[in-house]
Every structure is written in C-alpha cells, then in structure tokens.
Short mmCIF file of C-alpha atoms in Angstrom, two decimals:
data_model
loop_
_atom_site.label_atom_id
_atom_site.label_comp_id
_atom_site.label_asym_id
_atom_site.label_seq_id
_atom_site.Cartn_x
_atom_site.Cartn_y
_atom_site.Cartn_z
CA MET X 1 -3.88 -18.82 -15.28
CA ASN X 2 -3.15 -17.45 -11.84
CA ASN X 3 -2.94 -19.42 -8.74
CA TYR X 4 -3.89 -16.73 -6.25
CA GLU X 5 -4.32 -19.19 -3.46
CA TYR X 6 -0.79 -20.41 -3.86
CA LEU X 7 0.65 -17.03 -4.15
CA ILE X 8 -1.21 -15.76 -1.05
CA ALA X 9 -0.43 -18.76 0.96
CA SER X 10 3.30 -18.02 0.22
CA LEU X 11 3.22 -14.50 1.30
CA PRO X 12 4.24 -14.92 5.12
CA ASP X 13 7.59 -16.39 4.09
CA ILE X 14 8.99 -12.80 3.57
CA THR X 15 11.23 -11.27 6.41
CA PRO X 16 12.60 -7.83 7.13
CA ASP X 17 16.09 -9.37 8.25
CA TRP X 18 16.69 -11.00 4.92
CA LYS X 19 20.37 -9.89 5.08
CA ASP X 20 21.01 -12.01 7.89
CA SER X 21 18.69 -14.84 7.37
CA GLY X 22 19.51 -15.42 3.76
CA GLU X 23 15.64 -14.76 2.71
CA MET X 24 15.10 -12.81 -0.40
CA SER X 25 14.49 -8.89 -0.09
CA GLY X 26 11.19 -7.21 -0.32
CA ASP X 27 11.87 -6.12 -3.83
CA ALA X 28 12.88 -9.55 -4.79
CA PHE X 29 9.69 -11.16 -3.20
CA VAL X 30 7.70 -8.75 -5.12
CA ASP X 31 9.60 -9.70 -8.43
CA TRP X 32 8.66 -13.40 -7.38
CA LEU X 33 4.99 -12.60 -6.91
CA ARG X 34 4.86 -10.64 -10.39
CA GLU X 35 6.40 -14.04 -12.12
CA GLY X 36 3.44 -15.85 -10.83
CA CYS X 37 0.75 -13.68 -12.28
CA SER X 38 -0.72 -13.30 -15.62
CA ASP X 39 0.60 -10.70 -18.16
CA SER X 40 -2.36 -8.39 -17.44
CA ASP X 41 -1.96 -8.58 -13.61
CA ARG X 42 1.84 -7.99 -13.83
CA LYS X 43 0.80 -4.62 -15.49
CA LEU X 44 -1.24 -3.68 -12.47
CA ILE X 45 1.61 -4.68 -10.18
CA ASP X 46 4.01 -2.54 -12.32
CA PHE X 47 1.46 0.62 -12.29
CA LEU X 48 1.33 0.21 -8.36
CA ARG X 49 5.19 -0.08 -8.12
CA GLU X 50 5.55 3.08 -10.38
CA GLY X 51 3.52 5.06 -7.87
CA PHE X 52 6.05 3.92 -5.34
CA SER X 53 8.54 6.41 -6.74
CA ALA X 54 8.22 10.09 -5.82
CA GLU X 55 9.54 11.15 -9.03
CA ASN X 56 6.64 9.56 -10.83
CA LEU X 57 3.97 11.34 -8.91
CA ASN X 58 2.86 14.11 -11.22
CA LYS X 59 -0.44 15.19 -12.87
CA ASP X 60 -0.41 12.73 -15.62
CA PHE X 61 0.28 9.77 -13.33
CA TYR X 62 -2.69 10.62 -10.72
CA LEU X 63 -4.90 11.36 -13.96
CA ARG X 64 -4.30 7.84 -15.15
CA ALA X 65 -4.60 6.42 -11.58
CA LEU X 66 -7.95 8.00 -10.92
CA SER X 67 -9.57 6.53 -13.97
CA HIS X 68 -7.83 3.19 -13.90
CA ARG X 69 -9.99 0.08 -14.32
CA ASP X 70 -8.81 -1.79 -11.27
CA ARG X 71 -10.68 -0.61 -8.33
CA PHE X 72 -7.83 -1.00 -5.76
CA LEU X 73 -5.37 1.18 -7.89
CA ARG X 74 -7.81 3.71 -8.35
CA GLU X 75 -8.84 4.15 -4.94
CA TYR X 76 -5.44 3.69 -3.34
CA PHE X 77 -4.06 6.49 -5.56
CA ARG X 78 -6.98 8.54 -4.91
CA PHE X 79 -6.33 8.37 -1.11
CA ASP X 80 -2.55 9.00 -1.71
CA LEU X 81 -3.32 12.22 -3.64
CA ASN X 82 -5.54 13.33 -0.94
CA VAL X 83 -2.75 12.74 1.63
CA ARG X 84 -0.21 14.43 -0.38
CA ASN X 85 -2.40 17.44 -0.94
CA ALA X 86 -3.12 17.60 2.82
CA LYS X 87 0.60 17.54 3.68
CA VAL X 88 1.32 20.39 1.23
CA GLU X 89 -1.68 22.61 2.61
CA TYR X 90 -0.31 21.87 6.05
CA LEU X 91 3.24 23.19 4.92
CA ASN X 92 1.51 26.03 2.99
CA ARG X 93 -0.19 27.16 6.38
CA GLU X 94 3.09 26.61 8.35
CA LEU X 95 5.00 28.75 5.98
CA GLY X 96 2.44 31.25 5.37
CA ARG X 97 2.06 30.60 1.84
CA ALA X 98 -1.27 30.94 -0.13
CA ALA X 99 -3.68 27.98 -0.11
CA GLY X 100 -3.31 25.92 -3.08
CA THR X 101 0.28 26.53 -3.68
CA ASP X 102 2.02 23.49 -5.27
CA ILE X 103 -1.17 21.79 -5.51
CA PHE X 104 -1.27 20.29 -9.15
CA LEU X 105 -4.50 18.26 -8.90
CA THR X 106 -7.34 17.97 -6.44
CA ASP X 107 -10.06 15.34 -5.65
CA GLU X 108 -13.46 17.14 -5.71
CA ASN X 109 -15.09 14.54 -3.35
CA GLY X 110 -12.67 15.00 -0.51
CA PHE X 111 -12.08 12.03 1.80
CA GLU X 112 -13.33 10.64 5.15
CA GLU X 113 -10.20 10.52 6.67
CA GLU X 114 -9.57 14.11 6.29
CA ALA X 115 -10.23 15.17 9.94
CA ARG X 116 -7.94 12.29 11.15
CA LEU X 117 -5.29 13.07 8.91
CA GLY X 118 -5.54 16.71 10.02
CA ALA X 119 -4.80 15.84 13.71
CA VAL X 120 -1.82 13.73 12.84
CA LEU X 121 -0.41 16.57 10.79
CA GLY X 122 -0.68 18.98 13.67
CA SER X 123 0.70 16.76 16.42
CA GLY X 124 4.16 15.24 17.25
CA ASP X 125 7.39 15.44 15.60
CA ILE X 126 8.09 14.62 12.01
CA LEU X 127 8.75 10.82 12.65
CA SER X 128 5.58 10.48 14.68
CA ARG X 129 3.64 12.24 11.84
CA GLU X 130 4.77 10.16 9.10
CA LYS X 131 4.04 7.02 11.27
CA GLY X 132 0.54 8.44 11.77
CA ILE X 133 0.05 8.93 8.06
CA ASP X 134 1.33 5.45 7.25
CA ASP X 135 -1.11 3.92 9.82
CA LEU X 136 -3.97 5.71 8.08
CA MET X 137 -2.60 4.27 4.83
CA TRP X 138 -2.39 0.82 6.12
CA GLU X 139 -6.13 1.10 7.37
CA LYS X 140 -7.18 2.45 3.97
CA ILE X 141 -5.31 -0.82 2.31
CA GLU X 142 -7.46 -2.88 4.76
CA SER X 143 -10.61 -1.59 3.96
CA LEU X 144 -10.10 -1.78 0.18
CA THR X 145 -9.11 -5.48 0.44
CA THR X 146 -11.76 -6.41 3.20
CA PHE X 147 -13.41 -8.86 0.67
CA ASP X 148 -10.55 -9.75 -1.51
CA TYR X 149 -8.99 -13.06 -0.72
CA PHE X 150 -7.72 -14.95 -3.55
CA ASP X 151 -7.58 -12.17 -6.26
CA ILE X 152 -5.05 -9.61 -7.73
CA ASP X 153 -6.29 -6.90 -5.25
CA ALA X 154 -5.40 -9.11 -2.41
CA ILE X 155 -1.73 -9.15 -4.10
CA LEU X 156 -1.79 -5.50 -4.62
CA GLY X 157 -2.69 -4.75 -1.12
CA PHE X 158 -0.09 -6.75 0.15
CA ILE X 159 2.70 -5.06 -2.13
CA ALA X 160 1.46 -1.89 -0.71
CA LYS X 161 1.84 -2.84 2.85
CA LEU X 162 5.10 -4.35 2.18
CA ASN X 163 6.24 -1.08 0.58
CA ILE X 164 5.16 0.60 3.95
CA ALA X 165 7.25 -1.84 5.95
CA MET X 166 10.24 -1.62 3.80
CA ARG X 167 10.31 2.26 3.95
CA TRP X 168 10.10 1.94 7.81
CA ASN X 169 12.75 -0.78 8.04
CA ARG X 170 14.97 1.98 6.55
CA LEU X 171 13.96 4.66 8.70
CA ASP X 172 13.29 2.81 12.03
CA PRO X 173 14.37 -0.79 11.97
CA GLU X 174 12.39 -1.56 15.01
CA THR X 175 9.18 0.02 13.75
CA GLY X 176 10.05 -1.98 10.34
CA ARG X 177 10.13 -5.32 12.11
CA GLU X 178 6.74 -4.56 13.91
CA MET X 179 5.17 -3.89 10.55
CA PHE X 180 6.65 -7.15 8.93
CA ALA X 181 5.19 -9.05 11.79
CA ARG X 182 1.80 -7.23 11.37
CA ILE X 183 1.73 -8.27 7.79
CA VAL X 184 2.61 -12.06 8.43
CA LYS X 185 -0.09 -12.26 11.03
CA GLU X 186 -2.87 -10.59 8.87
CA VAL X 187 -2.00 -12.63 5.95
CA ARG X 188 -1.87 -15.93 8.13
CA GLY X 189 -5.24 -14.97 9.69
CA SER X 190 -7.17 -14.11 6.64
CA PHE X 191 -5.85 -17.11 4.68
CA THR X 192 -6.67 -19.68 7.54
CA GLY X 193 -9.97 -18.19 8.02
CA VAL X 194 -10.98 -18.48 4.38
CA ARG X 195 -9.70 -21.93 3.97
CA GLU X 196 -11.82 -23.07 7.09
CA ALA X 197 -14.81 -21.38 5.64
CA ALA X 198 -14.37 -23.16 2.48
CA ASP X 199 -13.77 -26.48 3.92
CA LYS X 200 -17.01 -26.10 6.02
CA ALA X 201 -18.98 -25.05 2.95
CA VAL X 202 -17.97 -28.34 1.09
CA SER X 203 -18.37 -30.66 4.11
#
C-alpha cells in the first residue's frame, strides 16, 4: 500500500546542489519515490519519464497519452502536445513554410493558454522564450494538481516540476536554483496546510 503522506512529506529534501552537498541527484530522488509506490503507480511514473525524452515523443506515444486512464498524464501530455505544435507552427511561419509542416498529430479542442503561448513565442531571445514556455508548463501542472494532496497525481506533478528544474539547472544554474527553491516552498506550504486542516477536522 502506498504511503503518499510520507512520500510527499519527504519531497523537500531534494536540492539542486547535490554534487557539493552530498544529496541525491534529481533522477536518483525520483527512483527513490518510485520505490515507495505500488506496481501500478510505478507504471504511471515510468510513463511520465518516458515522455521526458524527445526521442520518444512520436504519434504513437501521444495517442497513448491522450487516452491514458490517469487524468494528470492525459492532460499534461495534451498540453505538452499543444505547446510543441505551437512551437513548430511558429517556426513554420518564421521560415516561410506551409502551415502544418512537421505536425504529426493535433488536438482538435485547442487550449486556453494558446494566446499567452503565442505572445511568449513572439518575444525575447531563445532562452527567454524557453523560460516563458516552462513557466506556462509549471502553471499547468499547478492547475492539474490543485486538489491532489496525498495521491499519485501529486507525486507525478512534483516529478514534472522537478524535470523542469533539472533542465534549467543545466541551462542556467541560477534559474535552476530558483526553481528548486520554488518547489520546496510549494510542497512545504501545501503539506503544512493540509495537515493543519486535517488536525482541525479531527479536533
């Protein structure tokens, strides 16, 4: 049986400066989380991590993701697909290529962040655009896990945020550290709030 409360209470122990502090790496931390989950939940974590590798992001993967039984995975990768398609269409316009070039799958429903993403793609340098896109992704993860506290979707959301922070720790260590600090603050805040509410409910 999963002990989600214990796992989530342990999340803030991660640090971006593991090489100097002796703490475990981000990937090792996810492996530790995975070991604390049931076999069925490990499969969900493995699917999420599969989607972190660009080489796996093909039509077959997204078709599996968009019909996945887990709500977080289904909506996370729906948003990911829409973001990637928007980036490709932006390049198509910039390079004078026909619309739809290199788009292998589309989401007919569109997405509510489309206008904001368009503004991000049309401004700033490449690094600023990537940061803006990841900020939108972070917000999407937040919205998908708003009411998930001690369940697998809370774990999946944390891993998705951790993946963003790890990427930025490679691209720009200062930004990476800021993102790690943000994760710690968010997790501690949500955990403390839920525990206080639970204590009041039983008192």
